[in-house]
Short mmCIF file of C-alpha atoms in Angstrom, two decimals:
data_model
loop_
_atom_site.label_atom_id
_atom_site.label_comp_id
_atom_site.label_asym_id
_atom_site.label_seq_id
_atom_site.Cartn_x
_atom_site.Cartn_y
_atom_site.Cartn_z
CA MET A 1 74.76 170.32 -25.58
CA ALA A 2 77.13 172.07 -27.54
CA VAL A 3 80.76 169.59 -28.24
CA GLU A 4 83.98 170.87 -26.47
CA ASP A 5 86.46 172.44 -29.61
CA PRO A 6 89.23 169.51 -29.20
CA VAL A 7 91.68 171.75 -29.90
CA ASP A 8 90.33 174.17 -26.08
CA ALA A 9 89.74 171.23 -24.05
CA LEU A 10 93.75 169.99 -24.89
CA LEU A 11 95.10 174.01 -24.45
CA ALA A 12 93.14 173.84 -20.74
CA ASN A 13 94.74 170.68 -19.99
CA PHE A 14 98.39 172.38 -20.85
CA LEU A 15 97.50 174.98 -19.29
CA SER A 16 96.90 173.72 -15.95
CA TRP A 17 100.65 173.66 -15.34
CA LEU A 18 100.15 177.06 -14.78
CA PRO A 19 100.44 176.84 -11.32
CA LEU A 20 103.43 174.75 -11.35
CA PHE A 21 105.54 177.56 -12.83
CA ALA A 22 104.75 180.19 -10.54
CA ALA A 23 105.41 177.86 -7.69
CA LEU A 24 108.75 177.56 -9.00
CA PRO A 25 112.07 178.44 -6.63
CA ASP A 26 111.59 182.24 -6.04
CA ALA A 27 109.40 182.71 -9.11
CA ARG A 28 108.47 186.12 -10.04
CA TYR A 29 104.86 185.10 -12.47
CA ASP A 30 103.31 187.53 -14.24
CA GLU A 31 100.29 187.81 -17.21
CA ARG A 32 100.70 190.43 -19.89
CA TYR A 33 99.22 190.91 -23.48
CA GLY A 34 97.45 187.25 -23.23
CA VAL A 35 100.93 185.51 -22.78
CA ALA A 36 102.06 183.78 -19.15
CA SER A 37 105.59 184.36 -18.35
CA TRP A 38 107.76 183.09 -14.99
CA THR A 39 111.30 183.92 -14.07
CA SER A 40 113.12 181.67 -11.23
CA SER A 41 116.47 181.12 -10.07
CA VAL A 42 116.75 177.99 -11.47
CA GLN A 43 118.76 179.02 -15.14
CA LEU A 44 117.54 176.77 -17.59
CA PRO A 45 114.76 176.76 -20.02
CA PHE A 46 111.01 175.74 -18.40
CA PHE A 47 111.95 177.33 -15.18
CA ASN A 48 112.27 180.59 -16.73
CA GLY A 49 110.18 181.17 -19.84
CA LEU A 50 106.69 182.34 -21.17
CA VAL A 51 103.25 180.89 -23.02
CA GLY A 52 100.96 182.15 -25.30
CA ALA A 53 101.49 185.00 -28.29
CA PRO A 54 100.87 188.45 -27.87
CA ALA A 55 98.35 189.84 -30.76
CA ARG A 56 101.00 192.00 -31.86
CA ASN A 57 104.57 191.48 -32.38
CA GLU A 58 105.73 194.44 -30.67
CA ALA A 59 104.84 193.20 -27.04
CA ILE A 60 107.24 190.57 -27.58
CA ASP A 61 110.59 192.63 -26.91
CA GLU A 62 108.67 194.08 -23.72
CA LEU A 63 107.99 190.88 -22.78
CA LEU A 64 111.61 189.63 -22.92
CA GLU A 65 112.77 192.63 -21.17
CA ARG A 66 111.30 191.00 -17.46
CA PHE A 67 114.47 188.31 -17.78
CA PRO A 68 118.29 189.15 -17.56
CA ASP A 69 120.69 189.04 -20.33
CA GLY A 70 122.11 185.61 -20.84
CA THR A 71 118.94 183.54 -18.45
CA PRO A 72 118.08 180.56 -20.47
CA ILE A 73 113.85 181.19 -22.05
CA LEU A 74 111.28 178.21 -23.26
CA TRP A 75 108.58 179.90 -25.32
CA VAL A 76 105.64 178.10 -25.96
CA VAL A 77 103.54 179.61 -28.46
CA THR A 78 99.76 177.63 -28.16
CA PRO A 79 97.98 177.37 -31.39
CA PRO A 80 96.07 179.27 -33.29
CA SER A 81 98.75 180.93 -32.93
CA ASP A 82 102.26 182.16 -34.72
CA ILE A 83 105.06 184.15 -33.57
CA THR A 84 107.33 181.51 -34.70
CA ALA A 85 109.27 183.98 -37.74
CA ALA A 86 109.77 187.15 -34.38
CA LEU A 87 111.54 184.28 -32.14
CA GLU A 88 113.67 183.01 -34.38
CA ASP A 89 114.45 187.17 -35.88
CA ARG A 90 115.43 187.55 -31.33
CA GLY A 91 117.35 184.20 -31.51
CA PHE A 92 115.03 181.25 -30.25
CA THR A 93 115.39 178.10 -31.79
CA VAL A 94 112.22 176.73 -32.21
CA GLU A 95 110.08 173.03 -32.87
CA SER A 96 107.14 172.49 -34.24
CA MET A 97 104.77 169.79 -32.56
CA PRO A 98 101.59 168.71 -32.60
CA GLY A 99 98.92 168.66 -30.58
CA MET A 100 97.06 164.93 -30.53
CA THR A 101 94.31 163.69 -28.73
CA VAL A 102 92.97 160.94 -29.15
CA ASP A 103 88.93 158.95 -27.76
CA LEU A 104 89.85 157.02 -24.60
CA ALA A 105 86.29 155.11 -25.42
CA ALA A 106 88.71 154.08 -28.28
CA LEU A 107 91.84 152.82 -26.32
CA SER A 108 92.98 149.46 -25.99
CA PRO A 109 94.93 148.58 -23.07
CA GLY A 110 99.14 147.48 -23.46
CA GLU A 111 99.65 144.35 -22.67
CA LEU A 112 102.74 143.70 -20.75
CA PRO A 113 105.66 141.82 -21.70
CA ALA A 114 107.17 139.48 -18.71
CA GLY A 115 109.18 141.53 -16.71
CA VAL A 116 107.82 144.73 -17.29
CA ASP A 117 105.67 145.79 -14.21
CA ILE A 118 104.31 149.81 -14.25
CA ARG A 119 102.82 151.36 -11.78
CA ALA A 120 101.77 155.39 -10.44
CA VAL A 121 104.56 156.03 -7.24
CA ASP A 122 103.64 159.35 -5.99
CA ASP A 123 103.92 157.92 -2.26
CA ASP A 124 106.46 156.80 -2.47
CA PRO A 125 109.08 159.76 -2.26
CA GLU A 126 112.03 157.63 -3.25
CA LEU A 127 110.80 156.14 -6.23
CA LEU A 128 109.33 159.57 -7.21
CA GLU A 129 112.02 161.53 -7.14
CA LEU A 130 114.15 158.65 -9.13
CA THR A 131 111.04 158.46 -11.64
CA THR A 132 111.37 162.61 -12.13
CA GLU A 133 114.51 162.12 -12.58
CA ILE A 134 114.02 159.38 -15.61
CA ALA A 135 111.52 162.04 -16.97
CA PHE A 136 113.63 165.18 -17.12
CA THR A 137 117.33 163.82 -17.41
CA THR A 138 115.39 161.55 -20.37
CA ASN A 139 114.50 165.35 -21.77
CA GLY A 140 117.48 167.16 -22.06
CA PHE A 141 117.36 168.65 -18.25
CA PRO A 142 120.08 167.49 -15.80
CA PRO A 143 119.74 166.10 -12.37
CA THR A 144 119.50 169.38 -10.69
CA ALA A 145 116.37 169.87 -12.20
CA VAL A 146 114.78 167.80 -10.21
CA PRO A 147 114.58 168.35 -7.25
CA PRO A 148 113.17 171.81 -7.69
CA ILE A 149 110.17 170.75 -9.97
CA LEU A 150 109.38 167.82 -7.36
CA ASP A 151 108.87 170.88 -4.68
CA ALA A 152 106.99 173.28 -7.23
CA ILE A 153 104.64 170.32 -8.12
CA GLY A 154 104.48 169.18 -3.81
CA ARG A 155 103.18 172.94 -3.40
CA VAL A 156 100.63 173.02 -5.84
CA ARG A 157 99.14 169.09 -6.29
CA ASP A 158 95.74 170.31 -4.39
CA ARG A 159 95.49 172.53 -7.19
CA LEU A 160 96.76 170.13 -10.15
CA GLU A 161 95.89 166.62 -10.59
CA PHE A 162 99.09 165.47 -11.62
CA THR A 163 100.07 161.22 -10.90
CA THR A 164 103.47 159.98 -12.40
CA PHE A 165 103.30 156.81 -13.33
CA LEU A 166 106.73 154.13 -13.45
CA ALA A 167 108.13 151.13 -15.99
CA SER A 168 110.78 148.71 -14.68
CA VAL A 169 112.01 146.03 -16.65
CA ASP A 170 112.96 142.93 -14.27
CA GLY A 171 112.92 145.10 -11.40
CA VAL A 172 114.80 147.95 -13.10
CA PRO A 173 113.40 151.51 -13.43
CA ALA A 174 113.58 152.16 -17.02
CA ALA A 175 111.07 154.79 -18.17
CA ALA A 176 108.42 157.67 -16.72
CA SER A 177 105.01 159.32 -17.48
CA ALA A 178 102.95 161.64 -16.15
CA LEU A 179 99.26 162.10 -15.81
CA VAL A 180 97.51 165.82 -15.79
CA VAL A 181 93.75 165.27 -15.36
CA THR A 182 91.47 168.44 -16.15
CA ASP A 183 87.94 167.98 -16.49
CA HIS A 184 87.69 165.08 -18.83
CA VAL A 185 91.04 164.85 -20.77
CA ALA A 186 93.82 162.93 -19.79
CA GLY A 187 97.04 164.98 -21.10
CA ILE A 188 100.30 162.85 -20.97
CA PHE A 189 103.38 164.50 -20.10
CA ASN A 190 106.99 163.71 -18.95
CA VAL A 191 107.38 160.66 -21.23
CA GLY A 192 111.11 159.77 -21.43
CA THR A 193 112.83 155.81 -21.40
CA LEU A 194 116.30 155.59 -20.30
CA PRO A 195 118.92 154.53 -23.37
CA GLU A 196 119.34 151.14 -22.30
CA PHE A 197 115.96 150.36 -22.80
CA ARG A 198 114.91 151.79 -25.99
CA ARG A 199 113.14 150.61 -28.67
CA ARG A 200 111.17 148.22 -25.92
CA GLY A 201 107.98 150.28 -26.50
CA LEU A 202 108.49 151.18 -22.93
CA GLY A 203 107.11 154.52 -24.05
CA GLY A 204 104.13 153.88 -25.07
CA LEU A 205 103.15 151.04 -22.72
CA VAL A 206 103.87 154.32 -19.89
CA SER A 207 101.84 156.68 -21.72
CA LEU A 208 99.11 153.69 -21.73
CA ALA A 209 99.01 153.53 -18.45
CA ALA A 210 98.79 157.24 -17.90
CA LEU A 211 95.98 157.61 -20.22
CA GLU A 212 94.06 153.94 -18.60
CA ALA A 213 94.37 156.02 -15.14
CA GLY A 214 92.95 158.79 -16.48
CA LYS A 215 89.96 156.74 -18.19
CA LYS A 216 89.30 155.09 -14.79
CA ARG A 217 88.95 159.22 -13.64
CA GLY A 218 86.70 159.35 -15.62
CA CYS A 219 88.28 160.99 -18.45
CA THR A 220 87.17 160.66 -22.67
CA MET A 221 89.98 161.95 -24.24
CA GLY A 222 93.62 161.80 -24.07
CA ALA A 223 95.88 164.68 -25.19
CA LEU A 224 99.25 165.23 -25.59
CA GLN A 225 102.24 167.54 -27.84
CA ALA A 226 104.55 165.29 -29.82
CA SER A 227 107.97 165.17 -30.48
CA GLN A 228 108.78 164.09 -34.01
CA GLN A 229 111.08 160.82 -32.90
CA ALA A 230 107.33 159.66 -30.81
CA LEU A 231 105.20 160.34 -32.99
CA GLY A 232 105.16 157.10 -34.71
CA VAL A 233 104.25 155.43 -31.71
CA TYR A 234 101.60 158.25 -30.09
CA ARG A 235 100.32 157.45 -33.30
CA ALA A 236 100.28 153.13 -33.27
CA ILE A 237 98.28 154.85 -29.74
CA GLY A 238 95.15 156.20 -32.29
CA PHE A 239 95.87 160.04 -31.58
CA GLU A 240 95.45 161.96 -34.10
CA GLU A 241 96.88 165.89 -34.60
CA CYS A 242 94.44 168.88 -34.18
CA CYS A 243 96.76 171.04 -34.00
CA ARG A 244 100.25 172.27 -33.51
CA PHE A 245 102.34 173.99 -30.39
CA ALA A 246 105.71 175.69 -31.35
CA PHE A 247 108.46 175.21 -28.58
CA ALA A 248 110.95 178.25 -28.68
CA VAL A 249 114.95 177.92 -26.78
CA ARG A 250 117.34 180.96 -26.45
CA GLY A 251 120.01 180.54 -24.50
#
């Protein structure tokens, strides 16, 4: 039996988010030139964006025409494509992030310090909202982004194996992560720690909790895209880089 390329598996996990974008408020979703794109009534990047890359740079302008002037846009360029220079020429700020994977069989569960508790919160609407707010506001979004994203997640729950985790310190909510399961891959997303609880290893612990949950569901590989700030944390867990994504923002 052929072994699946880890990059292909990671990419399939990442692309499982696409139904979520199509479920955003007033979403208009389209796929052309190998690129998925969407607009919504929420005027923030992520809520308006594109994933993929056209074979010809000439198609970039046509793809961008659907976004009204001034609309904030996130364009995620997936591996192995590279249209960074073309996007920078069009006013995008581009950040390269490594795609990373880990063999879950070699994963060691994180030992929780005294006073730290981590649990899934999807069955508690109030905690789910609070955890999602931690995840999004610590990654640069305003609190107003939380209701539309919760609504979208709720409407695609049957298509997206999505679980949200909350880390608390002495009963106080402190950090968040999300697990997205596709086939044998446990994808980690939306990791964030409130400023007053940083430098305690909570980001790594809440990520490990999500990976362990994926392992119990039969996943054999963990996957994520790491920011520069979190790179050391994930390397310490055992993640290794296998590809590069470009996250480009304009507006």
